[in-house]
PDB file of C-alpha atoms and ligand atoms in Angstrom:
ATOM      1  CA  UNK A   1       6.184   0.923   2.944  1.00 96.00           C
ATOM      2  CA  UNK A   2       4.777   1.779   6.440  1.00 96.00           C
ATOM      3  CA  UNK A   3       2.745   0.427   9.481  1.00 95.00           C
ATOM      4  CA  UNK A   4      -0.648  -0.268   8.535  1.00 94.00           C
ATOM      5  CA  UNK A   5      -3.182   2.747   8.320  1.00 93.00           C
ATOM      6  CA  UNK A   6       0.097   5.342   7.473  1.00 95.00           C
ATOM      7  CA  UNK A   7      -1.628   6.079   3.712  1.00 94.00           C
ATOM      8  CA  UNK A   8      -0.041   4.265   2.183  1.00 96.00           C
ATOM      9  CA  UNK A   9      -2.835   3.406  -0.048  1.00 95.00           C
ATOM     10  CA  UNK A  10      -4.017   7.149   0.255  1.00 94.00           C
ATOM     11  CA  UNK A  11      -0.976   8.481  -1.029  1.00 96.00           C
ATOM     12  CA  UNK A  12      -0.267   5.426  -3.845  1.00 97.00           C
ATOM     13  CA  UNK A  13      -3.685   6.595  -5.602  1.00 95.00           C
ATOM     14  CA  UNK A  14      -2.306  10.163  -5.798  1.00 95.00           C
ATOM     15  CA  UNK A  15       1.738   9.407  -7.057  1.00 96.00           C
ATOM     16  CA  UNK A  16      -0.337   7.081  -9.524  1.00 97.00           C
ATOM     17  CA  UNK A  17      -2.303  10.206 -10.849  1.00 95.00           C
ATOM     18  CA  UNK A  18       0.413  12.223 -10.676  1.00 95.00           C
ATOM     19  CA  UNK A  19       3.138   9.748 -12.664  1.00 94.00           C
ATOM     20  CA  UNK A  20       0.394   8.890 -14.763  1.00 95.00           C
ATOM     21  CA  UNK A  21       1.374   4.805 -13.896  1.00 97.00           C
ATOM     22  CA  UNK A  22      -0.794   1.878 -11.960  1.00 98.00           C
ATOM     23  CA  UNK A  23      -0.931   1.264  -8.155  1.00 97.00           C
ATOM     24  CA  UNK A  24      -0.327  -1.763  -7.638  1.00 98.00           C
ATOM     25  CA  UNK A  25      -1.561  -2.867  -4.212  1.00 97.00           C
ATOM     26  CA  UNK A  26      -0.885  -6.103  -2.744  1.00 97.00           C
ATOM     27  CA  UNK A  27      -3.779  -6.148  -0.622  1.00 95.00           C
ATOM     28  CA  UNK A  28      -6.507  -5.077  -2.857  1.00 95.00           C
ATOM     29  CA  UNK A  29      -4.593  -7.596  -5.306  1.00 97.00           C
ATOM     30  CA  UNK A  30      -5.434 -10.104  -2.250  1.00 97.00           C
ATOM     31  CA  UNK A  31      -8.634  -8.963  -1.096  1.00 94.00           C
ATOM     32  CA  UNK A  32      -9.928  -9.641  -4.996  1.00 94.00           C
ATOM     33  CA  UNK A  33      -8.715 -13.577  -4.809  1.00 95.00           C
ATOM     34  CA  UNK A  34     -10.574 -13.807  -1.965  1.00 95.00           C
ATOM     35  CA  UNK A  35     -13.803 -11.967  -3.226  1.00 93.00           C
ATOM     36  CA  UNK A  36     -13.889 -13.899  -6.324  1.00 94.00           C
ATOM     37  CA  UNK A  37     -13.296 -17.207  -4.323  1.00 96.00           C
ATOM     38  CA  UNK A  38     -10.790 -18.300  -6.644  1.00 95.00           C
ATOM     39  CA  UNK A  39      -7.864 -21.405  -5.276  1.00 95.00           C
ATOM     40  CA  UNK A  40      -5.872 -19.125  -3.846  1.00 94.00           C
ATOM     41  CA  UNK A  41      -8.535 -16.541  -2.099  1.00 96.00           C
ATOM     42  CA  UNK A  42      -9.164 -19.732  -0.238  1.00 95.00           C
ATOM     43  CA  UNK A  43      -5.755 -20.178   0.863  1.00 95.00           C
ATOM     44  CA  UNK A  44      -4.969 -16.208   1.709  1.00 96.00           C
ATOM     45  CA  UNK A  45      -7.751 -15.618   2.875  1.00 95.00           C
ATOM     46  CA  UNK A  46      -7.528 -17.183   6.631  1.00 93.00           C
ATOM     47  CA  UNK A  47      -4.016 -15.355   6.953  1.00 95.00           C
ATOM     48  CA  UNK A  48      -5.458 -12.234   6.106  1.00 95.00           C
ATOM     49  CA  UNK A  49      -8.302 -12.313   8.511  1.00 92.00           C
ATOM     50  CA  UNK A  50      -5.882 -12.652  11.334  1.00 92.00           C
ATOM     51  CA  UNK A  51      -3.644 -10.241  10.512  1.00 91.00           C
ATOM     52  CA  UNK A  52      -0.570 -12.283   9.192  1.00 93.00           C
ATOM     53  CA  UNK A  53       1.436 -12.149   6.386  1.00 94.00           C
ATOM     54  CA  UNK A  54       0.742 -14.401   3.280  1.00 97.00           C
ATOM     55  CA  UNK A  55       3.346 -16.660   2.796  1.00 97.00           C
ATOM     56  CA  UNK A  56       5.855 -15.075   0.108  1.00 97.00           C
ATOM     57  CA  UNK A  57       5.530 -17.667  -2.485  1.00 96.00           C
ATOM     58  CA  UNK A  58       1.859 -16.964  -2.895  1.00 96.00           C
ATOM     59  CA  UNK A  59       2.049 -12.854  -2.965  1.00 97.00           C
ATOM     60  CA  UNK A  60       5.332 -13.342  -4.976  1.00 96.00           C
ATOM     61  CA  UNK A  61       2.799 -14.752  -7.611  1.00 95.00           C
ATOM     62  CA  UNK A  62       0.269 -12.433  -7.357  1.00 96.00           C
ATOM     63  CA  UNK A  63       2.342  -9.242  -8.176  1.00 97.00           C
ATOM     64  CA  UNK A  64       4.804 -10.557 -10.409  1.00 97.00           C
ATOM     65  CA  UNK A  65       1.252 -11.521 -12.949  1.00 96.00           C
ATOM     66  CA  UNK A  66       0.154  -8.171 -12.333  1.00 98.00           C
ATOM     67  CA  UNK A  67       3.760  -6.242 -13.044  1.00 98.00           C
ATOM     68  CA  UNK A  68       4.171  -8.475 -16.223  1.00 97.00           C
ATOM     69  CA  UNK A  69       0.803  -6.450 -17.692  1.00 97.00           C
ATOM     70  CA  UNK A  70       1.362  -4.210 -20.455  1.00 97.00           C
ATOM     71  CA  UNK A  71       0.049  -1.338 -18.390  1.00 97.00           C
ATOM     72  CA  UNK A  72       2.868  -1.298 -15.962  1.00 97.00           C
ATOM     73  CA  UNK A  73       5.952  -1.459 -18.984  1.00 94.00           C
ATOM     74  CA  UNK A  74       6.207   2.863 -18.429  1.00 92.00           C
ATOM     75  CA  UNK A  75       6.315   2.094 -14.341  1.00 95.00           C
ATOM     76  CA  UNK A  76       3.891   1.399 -11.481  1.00 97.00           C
ATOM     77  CA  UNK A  77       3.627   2.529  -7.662  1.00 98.00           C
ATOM     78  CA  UNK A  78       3.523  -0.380  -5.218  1.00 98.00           C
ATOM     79  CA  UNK A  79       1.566  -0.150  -2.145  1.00 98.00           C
ATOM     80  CA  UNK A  80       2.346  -2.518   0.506  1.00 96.00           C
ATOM     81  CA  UNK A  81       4.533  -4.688  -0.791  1.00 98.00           C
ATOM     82  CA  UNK A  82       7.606  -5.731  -0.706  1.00 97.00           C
ATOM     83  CA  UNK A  83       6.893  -6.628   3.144  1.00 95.00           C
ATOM     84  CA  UNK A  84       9.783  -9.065   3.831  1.00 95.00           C
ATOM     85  CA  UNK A  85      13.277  -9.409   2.950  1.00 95.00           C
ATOM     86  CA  UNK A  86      12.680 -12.444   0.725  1.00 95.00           C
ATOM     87  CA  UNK A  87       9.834 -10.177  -1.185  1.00 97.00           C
ATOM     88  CA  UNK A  88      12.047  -7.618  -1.293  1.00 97.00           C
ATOM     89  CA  UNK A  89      15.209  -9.579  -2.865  1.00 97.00           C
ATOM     90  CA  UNK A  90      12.599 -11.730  -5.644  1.00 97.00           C
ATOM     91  CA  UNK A  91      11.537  -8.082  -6.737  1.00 97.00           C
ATOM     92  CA  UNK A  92      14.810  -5.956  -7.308  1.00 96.00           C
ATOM     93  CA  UNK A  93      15.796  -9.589  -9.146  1.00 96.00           C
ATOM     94  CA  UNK A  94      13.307  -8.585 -11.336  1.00 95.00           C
ATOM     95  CA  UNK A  95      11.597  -5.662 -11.339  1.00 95.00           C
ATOM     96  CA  UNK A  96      13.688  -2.979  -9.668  1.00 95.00           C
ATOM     97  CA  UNK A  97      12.488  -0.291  -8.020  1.00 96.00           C
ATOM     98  CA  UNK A  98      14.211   3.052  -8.524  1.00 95.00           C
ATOM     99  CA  UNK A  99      12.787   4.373  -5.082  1.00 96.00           C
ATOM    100  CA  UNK A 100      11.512   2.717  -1.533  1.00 96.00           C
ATOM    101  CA  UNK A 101       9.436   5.101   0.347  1.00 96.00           C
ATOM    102  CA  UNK A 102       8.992   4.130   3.883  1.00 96.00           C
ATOM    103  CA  UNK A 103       5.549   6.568   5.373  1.00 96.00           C
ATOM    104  CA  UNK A 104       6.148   6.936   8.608  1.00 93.00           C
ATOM    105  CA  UNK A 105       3.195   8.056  11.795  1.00 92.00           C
ATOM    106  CA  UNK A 106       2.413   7.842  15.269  1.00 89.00           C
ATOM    107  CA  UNK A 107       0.532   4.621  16.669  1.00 87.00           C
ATOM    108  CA  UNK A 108      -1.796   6.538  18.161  1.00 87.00           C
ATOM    109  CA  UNK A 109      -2.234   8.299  14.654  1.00 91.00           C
ATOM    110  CA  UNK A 110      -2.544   5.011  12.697  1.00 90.00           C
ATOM    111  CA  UNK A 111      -5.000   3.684  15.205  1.00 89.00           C
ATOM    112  CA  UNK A 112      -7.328   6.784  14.314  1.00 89.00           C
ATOM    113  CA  UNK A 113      -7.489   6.602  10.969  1.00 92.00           C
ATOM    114  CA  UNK A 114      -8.108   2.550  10.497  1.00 93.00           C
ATOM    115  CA  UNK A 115     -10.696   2.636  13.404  1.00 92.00           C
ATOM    116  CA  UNK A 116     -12.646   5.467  10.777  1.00 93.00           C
ATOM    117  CA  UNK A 117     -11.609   3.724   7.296  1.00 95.00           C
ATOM    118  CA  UNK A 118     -14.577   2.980   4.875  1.00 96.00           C
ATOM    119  CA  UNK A 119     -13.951   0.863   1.906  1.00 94.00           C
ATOM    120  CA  UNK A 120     -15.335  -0.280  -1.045  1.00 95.00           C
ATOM    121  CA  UNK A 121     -15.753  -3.814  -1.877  1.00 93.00           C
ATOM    122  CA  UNK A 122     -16.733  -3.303  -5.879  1.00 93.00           C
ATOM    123  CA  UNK A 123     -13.974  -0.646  -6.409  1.00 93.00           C
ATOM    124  CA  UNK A 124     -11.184  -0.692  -3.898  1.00 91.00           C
ATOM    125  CA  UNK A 125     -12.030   3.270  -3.080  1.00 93.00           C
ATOM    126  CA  UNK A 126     -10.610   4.581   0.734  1.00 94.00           C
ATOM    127  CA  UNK A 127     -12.702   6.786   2.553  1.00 95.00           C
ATOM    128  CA  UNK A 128     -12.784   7.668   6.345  1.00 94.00           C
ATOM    129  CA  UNK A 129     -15.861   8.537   8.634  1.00 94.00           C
ATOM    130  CA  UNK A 130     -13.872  12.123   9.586  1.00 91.00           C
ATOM    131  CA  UNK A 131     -10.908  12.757   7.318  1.00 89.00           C
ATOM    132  CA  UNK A 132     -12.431  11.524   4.029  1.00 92.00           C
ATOM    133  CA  UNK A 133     -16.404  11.200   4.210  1.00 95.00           C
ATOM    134  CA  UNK A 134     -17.976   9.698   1.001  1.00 97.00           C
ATOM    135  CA  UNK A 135     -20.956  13.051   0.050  1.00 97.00           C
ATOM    136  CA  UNK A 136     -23.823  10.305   0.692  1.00 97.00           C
ATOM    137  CA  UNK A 137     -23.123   8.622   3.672  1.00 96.00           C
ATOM    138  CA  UNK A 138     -22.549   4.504   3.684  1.00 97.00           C
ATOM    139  CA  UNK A 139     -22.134   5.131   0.026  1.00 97.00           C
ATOM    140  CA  UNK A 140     -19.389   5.356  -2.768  1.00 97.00           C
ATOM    141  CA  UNK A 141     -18.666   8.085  -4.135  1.00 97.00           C
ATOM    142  CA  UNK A 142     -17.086   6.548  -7.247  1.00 96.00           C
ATOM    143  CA  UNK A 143     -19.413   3.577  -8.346  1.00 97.00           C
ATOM    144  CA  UNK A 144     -22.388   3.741  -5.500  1.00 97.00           C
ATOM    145  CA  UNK A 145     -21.481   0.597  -3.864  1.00 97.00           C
ATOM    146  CA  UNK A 146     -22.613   0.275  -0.323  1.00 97.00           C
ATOM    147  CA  UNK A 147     -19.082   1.252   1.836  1.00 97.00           C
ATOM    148  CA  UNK A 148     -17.782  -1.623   4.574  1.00 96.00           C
ATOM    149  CA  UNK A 149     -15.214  -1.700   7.393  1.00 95.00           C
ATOM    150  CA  UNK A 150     -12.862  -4.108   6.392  1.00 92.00           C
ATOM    151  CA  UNK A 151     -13.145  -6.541   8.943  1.00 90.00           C
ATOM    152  CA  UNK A 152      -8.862  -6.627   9.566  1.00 91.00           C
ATOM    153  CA  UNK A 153      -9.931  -3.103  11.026  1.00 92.00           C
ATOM    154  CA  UNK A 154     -11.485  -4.946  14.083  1.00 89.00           C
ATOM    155  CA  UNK A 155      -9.031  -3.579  16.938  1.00 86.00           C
ATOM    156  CA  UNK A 156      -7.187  -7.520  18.134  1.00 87.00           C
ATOM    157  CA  UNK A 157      -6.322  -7.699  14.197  1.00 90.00           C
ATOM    158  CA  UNK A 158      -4.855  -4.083  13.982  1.00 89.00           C
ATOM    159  CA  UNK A 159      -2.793  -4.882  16.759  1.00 87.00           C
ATOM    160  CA  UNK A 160      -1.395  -8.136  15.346  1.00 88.00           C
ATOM    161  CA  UNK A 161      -0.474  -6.560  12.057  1.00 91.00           C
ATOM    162  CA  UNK A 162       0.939  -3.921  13.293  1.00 89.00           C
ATOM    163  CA  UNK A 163       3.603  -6.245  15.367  1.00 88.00           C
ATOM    164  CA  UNK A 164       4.137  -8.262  11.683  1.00 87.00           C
ATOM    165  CA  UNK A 165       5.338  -4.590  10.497  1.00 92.00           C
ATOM    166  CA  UNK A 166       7.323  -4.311  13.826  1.00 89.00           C
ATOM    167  CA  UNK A 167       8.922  -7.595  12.759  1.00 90.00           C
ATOM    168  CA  UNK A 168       9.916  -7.111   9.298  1.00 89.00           C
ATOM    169  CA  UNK A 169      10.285  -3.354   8.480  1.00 90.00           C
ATOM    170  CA  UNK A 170      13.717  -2.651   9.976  1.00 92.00           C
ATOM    171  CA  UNK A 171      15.519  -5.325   7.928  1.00 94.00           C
ATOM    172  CA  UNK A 172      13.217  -4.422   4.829  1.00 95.00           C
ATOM    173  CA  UNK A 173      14.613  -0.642   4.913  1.00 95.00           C
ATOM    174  CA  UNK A 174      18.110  -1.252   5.588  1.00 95.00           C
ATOM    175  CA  UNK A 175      17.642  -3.720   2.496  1.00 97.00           C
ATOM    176  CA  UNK A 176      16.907  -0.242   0.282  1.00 96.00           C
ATOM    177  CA  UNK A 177      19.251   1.924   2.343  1.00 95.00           C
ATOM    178  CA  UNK A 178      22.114  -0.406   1.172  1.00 96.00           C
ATOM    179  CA  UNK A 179      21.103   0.360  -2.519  1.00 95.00           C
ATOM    180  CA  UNK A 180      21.039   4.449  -2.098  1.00 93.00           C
ATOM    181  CA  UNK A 181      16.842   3.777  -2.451  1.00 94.00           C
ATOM    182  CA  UNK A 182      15.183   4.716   0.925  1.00 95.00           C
ATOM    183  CA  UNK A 183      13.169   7.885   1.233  1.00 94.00           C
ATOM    184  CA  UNK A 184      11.672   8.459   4.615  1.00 95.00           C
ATOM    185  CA  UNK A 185       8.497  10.471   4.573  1.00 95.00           C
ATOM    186  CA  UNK A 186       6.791  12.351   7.464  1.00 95.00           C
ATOM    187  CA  UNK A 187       3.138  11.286   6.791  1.00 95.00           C
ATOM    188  CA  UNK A 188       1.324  12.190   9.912  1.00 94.00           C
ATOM    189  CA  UNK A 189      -0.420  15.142   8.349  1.00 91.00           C
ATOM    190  CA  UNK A 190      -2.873  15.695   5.773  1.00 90.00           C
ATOM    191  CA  UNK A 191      -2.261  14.021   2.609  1.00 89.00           C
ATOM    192  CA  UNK A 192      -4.073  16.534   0.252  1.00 87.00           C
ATOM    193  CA  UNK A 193      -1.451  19.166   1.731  1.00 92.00           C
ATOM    194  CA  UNK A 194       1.584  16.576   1.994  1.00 94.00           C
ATOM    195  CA  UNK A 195       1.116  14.887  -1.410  1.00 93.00           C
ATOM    196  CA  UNK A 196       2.366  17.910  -3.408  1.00 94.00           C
ATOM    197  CA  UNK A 197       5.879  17.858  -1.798  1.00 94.00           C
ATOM    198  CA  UNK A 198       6.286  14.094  -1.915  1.00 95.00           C
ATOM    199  CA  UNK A 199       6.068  14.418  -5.857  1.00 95.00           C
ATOM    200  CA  UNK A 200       8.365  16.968  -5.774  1.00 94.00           C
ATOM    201  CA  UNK A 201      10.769  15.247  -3.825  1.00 93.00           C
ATOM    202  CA  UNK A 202      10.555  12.323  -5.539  1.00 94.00           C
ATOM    203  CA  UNK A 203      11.386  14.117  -8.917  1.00 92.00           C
ATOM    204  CA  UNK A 204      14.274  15.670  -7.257  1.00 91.00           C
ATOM    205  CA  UNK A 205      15.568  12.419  -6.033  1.00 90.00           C
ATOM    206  CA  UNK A 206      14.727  10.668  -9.055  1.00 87.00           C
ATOM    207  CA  UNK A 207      16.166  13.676 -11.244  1.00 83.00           C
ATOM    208  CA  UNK A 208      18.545  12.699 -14.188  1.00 65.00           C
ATOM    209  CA  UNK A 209      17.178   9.084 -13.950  1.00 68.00           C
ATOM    210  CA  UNK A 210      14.825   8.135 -16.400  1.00 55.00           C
ATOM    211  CA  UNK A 211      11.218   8.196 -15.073  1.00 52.00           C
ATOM    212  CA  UNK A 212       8.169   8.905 -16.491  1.00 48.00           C
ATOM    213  CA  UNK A 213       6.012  11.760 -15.986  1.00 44.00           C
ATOM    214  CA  UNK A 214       2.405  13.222 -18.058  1.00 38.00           C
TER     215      UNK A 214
HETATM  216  P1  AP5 B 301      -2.916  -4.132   3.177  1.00 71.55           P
HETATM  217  O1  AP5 B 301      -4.213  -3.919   2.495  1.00 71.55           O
HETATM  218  O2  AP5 B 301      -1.661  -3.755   2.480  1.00 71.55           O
HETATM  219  O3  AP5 B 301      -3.050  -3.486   4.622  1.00 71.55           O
HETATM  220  P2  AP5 B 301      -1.980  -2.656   5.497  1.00 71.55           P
HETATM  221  O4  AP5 B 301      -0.570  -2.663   5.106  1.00 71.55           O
HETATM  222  O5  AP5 B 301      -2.263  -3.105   6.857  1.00 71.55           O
HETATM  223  O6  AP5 B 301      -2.320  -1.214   5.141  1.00 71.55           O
HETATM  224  P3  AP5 B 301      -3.718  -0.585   5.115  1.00 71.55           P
HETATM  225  O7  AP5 B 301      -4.385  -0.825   3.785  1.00 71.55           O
HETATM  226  O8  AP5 B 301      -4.498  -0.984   6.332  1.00 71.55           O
HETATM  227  O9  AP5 B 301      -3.403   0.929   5.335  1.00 71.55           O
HETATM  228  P4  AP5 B 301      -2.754   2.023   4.392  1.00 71.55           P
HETATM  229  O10 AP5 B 301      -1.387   2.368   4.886  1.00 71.55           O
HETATM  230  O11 AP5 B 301      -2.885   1.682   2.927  1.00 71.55           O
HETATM  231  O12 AP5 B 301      -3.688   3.234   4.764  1.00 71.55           O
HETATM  232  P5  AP5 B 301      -4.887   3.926   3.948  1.00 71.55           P
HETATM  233  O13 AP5 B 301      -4.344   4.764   2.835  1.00 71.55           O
HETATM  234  O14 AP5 B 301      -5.975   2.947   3.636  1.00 71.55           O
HETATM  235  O15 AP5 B 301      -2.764  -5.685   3.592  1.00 71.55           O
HETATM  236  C1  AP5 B 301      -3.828  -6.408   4.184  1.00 71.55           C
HETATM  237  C2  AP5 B 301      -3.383  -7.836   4.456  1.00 71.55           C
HETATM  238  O16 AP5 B 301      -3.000  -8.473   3.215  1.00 71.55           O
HETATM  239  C3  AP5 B 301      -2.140  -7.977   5.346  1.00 71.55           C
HETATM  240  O17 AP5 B 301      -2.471  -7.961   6.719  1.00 71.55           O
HETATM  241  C4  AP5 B 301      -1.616  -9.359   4.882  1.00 71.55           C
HETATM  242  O18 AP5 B 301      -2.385 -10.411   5.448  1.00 71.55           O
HETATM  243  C5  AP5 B 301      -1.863  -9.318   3.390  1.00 71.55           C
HETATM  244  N1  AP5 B 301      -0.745  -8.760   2.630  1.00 71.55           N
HETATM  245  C6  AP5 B 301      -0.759  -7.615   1.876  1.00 71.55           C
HETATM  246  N2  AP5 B 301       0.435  -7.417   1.304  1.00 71.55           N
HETATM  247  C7  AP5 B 301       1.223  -8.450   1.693  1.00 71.55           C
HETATM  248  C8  AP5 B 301       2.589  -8.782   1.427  1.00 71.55           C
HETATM  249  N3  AP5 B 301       3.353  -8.000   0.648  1.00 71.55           N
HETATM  250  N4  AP5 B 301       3.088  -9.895   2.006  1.00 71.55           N
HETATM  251  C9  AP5 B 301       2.324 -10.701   2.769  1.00 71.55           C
HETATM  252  N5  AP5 B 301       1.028 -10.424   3.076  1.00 71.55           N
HETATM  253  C10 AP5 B 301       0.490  -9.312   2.524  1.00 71.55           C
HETATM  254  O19 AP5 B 301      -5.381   4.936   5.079  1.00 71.55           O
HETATM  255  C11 AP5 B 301      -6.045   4.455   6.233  1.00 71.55           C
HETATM  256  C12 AP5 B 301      -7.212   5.397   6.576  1.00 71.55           C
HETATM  257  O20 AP5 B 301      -6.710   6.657   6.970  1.00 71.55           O
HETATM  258  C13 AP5 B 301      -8.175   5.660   5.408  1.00 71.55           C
HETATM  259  O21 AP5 B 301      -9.460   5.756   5.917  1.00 71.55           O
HETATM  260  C14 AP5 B 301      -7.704   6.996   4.832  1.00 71.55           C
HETATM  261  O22 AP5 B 301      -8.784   7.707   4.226  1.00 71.55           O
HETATM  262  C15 AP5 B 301      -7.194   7.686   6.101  1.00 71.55           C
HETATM  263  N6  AP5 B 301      -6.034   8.523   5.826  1.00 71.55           N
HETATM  264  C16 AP5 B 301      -4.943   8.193   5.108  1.00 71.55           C
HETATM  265  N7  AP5 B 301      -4.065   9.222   5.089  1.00 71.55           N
HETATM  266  C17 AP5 B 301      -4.620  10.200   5.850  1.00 71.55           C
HETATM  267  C18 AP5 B 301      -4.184  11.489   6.244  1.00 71.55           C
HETATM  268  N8  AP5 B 301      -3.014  11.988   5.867  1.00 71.55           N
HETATM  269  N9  AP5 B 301      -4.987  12.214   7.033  1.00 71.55           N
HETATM  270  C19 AP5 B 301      -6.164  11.712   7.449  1.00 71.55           C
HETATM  271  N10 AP5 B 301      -6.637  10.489   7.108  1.00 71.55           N
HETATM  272  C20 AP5 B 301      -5.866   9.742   6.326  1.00 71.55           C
END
């Protein structure tokens, strides 16, 4: 969990490398329906280019396919979702987490790093124009797909979805504070550095549970 532009997409790839399990991101999940023009791109896709949430019932159904895949049975790391109280209760009523991790920054921080984000359409892969360059410019790294800025970058939609995450992140963390699950992370550094200790504090806190590791 955490305002939009924190990492938390950065920092999903790398727990999913280090656990050895999926990431499962809600918006890439969301960005595909709408790339592949399917029913329900069509309905998501005019919430998601102004910044709103997609109404529950339609994410709800979009992440609870994609947990029930054989590939996420040993465990997965969720990136962006739950996002509201109602997402939050449907999923410990059936897939419980064992951790929330709420990635915390400063606006001005955020603001940075989505105004340099590249992305790439074919493979999902994050870059960014100064933190993260791709070696040929305009072009990915991982599959050589010409890199985009994801048009909910545009400054007016930043602004709106960052006051959605205003609205619903309090409630959504005391939700996993209740349950003993909240882990607040300080990620306004660099990732590469920062990623180390987050697995290690995660196996401390998860220690004597039963989670899987490579
Ligand atoms: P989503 O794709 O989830 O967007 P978001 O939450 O706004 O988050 P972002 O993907 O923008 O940022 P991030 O935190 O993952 O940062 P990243 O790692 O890329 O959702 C998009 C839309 O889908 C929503 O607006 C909504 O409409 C819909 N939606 C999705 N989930 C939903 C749900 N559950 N319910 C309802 N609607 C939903 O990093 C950003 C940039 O910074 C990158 O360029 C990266 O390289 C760079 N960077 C990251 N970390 C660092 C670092 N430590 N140092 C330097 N640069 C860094």
């Amino acid at each position: 969990m955490g305002p939009p532009g924190v990492g938390k997409g950065t920092y999903a790839a790398m727990l999913s490398q280090a656990f050895g399990i999926p990431h499962v991101s809600s918006g890439e999940l969301l960005r595909r329906e709408v790339a592949s023009g399917t029913d329900l791109g069509r309905l998501v896709s005019k919430y998601m280019a102004q910044g709103e949430l997609v109404p529950d019932s339609l994410v709800n159904r979009v992440l609870f396919e994609r947990l029930s895949k054989p590939d996420c049975r040993r465990g997965f790391v969720l990136d962006g979702y739950p996002r509201t109280l109602s997402q939050a209760e449907a999923l410990e009523a059936t897939f419980p987490l064992d951790l929330a991790i709420l990635l915390t920054a400063p606006l001005e921080v955020v603001v940075e790093r989505l105004a340099g984000r590249l992305y790439c359409p074919a493979c999902g892969e994050v870059y960014h124009e100064k933190w993260r360059p791709p070696a040929r410019p305009g072009v990915c790294d991982k599959c050589g797909h010409a890199l985009i800025k994801r048009a909910d970058d545009a400054p007016e939609v930043v602004a709106r979805r960052y006051s959605e995450y205003l609205s619903s992140s309090k409630a959504l963390a005391e939700f996993y504070e209740r349950r003993g699950k909240l882990f607040v992370f300080d990620a306004s550094g660099d990732a590469r550095v920062l990623c180390p200790r987050l697995v290690e504090k995660i196996e401390e806190l998860l220690r004597g549970k039963e989670v899987v590791k490579l």
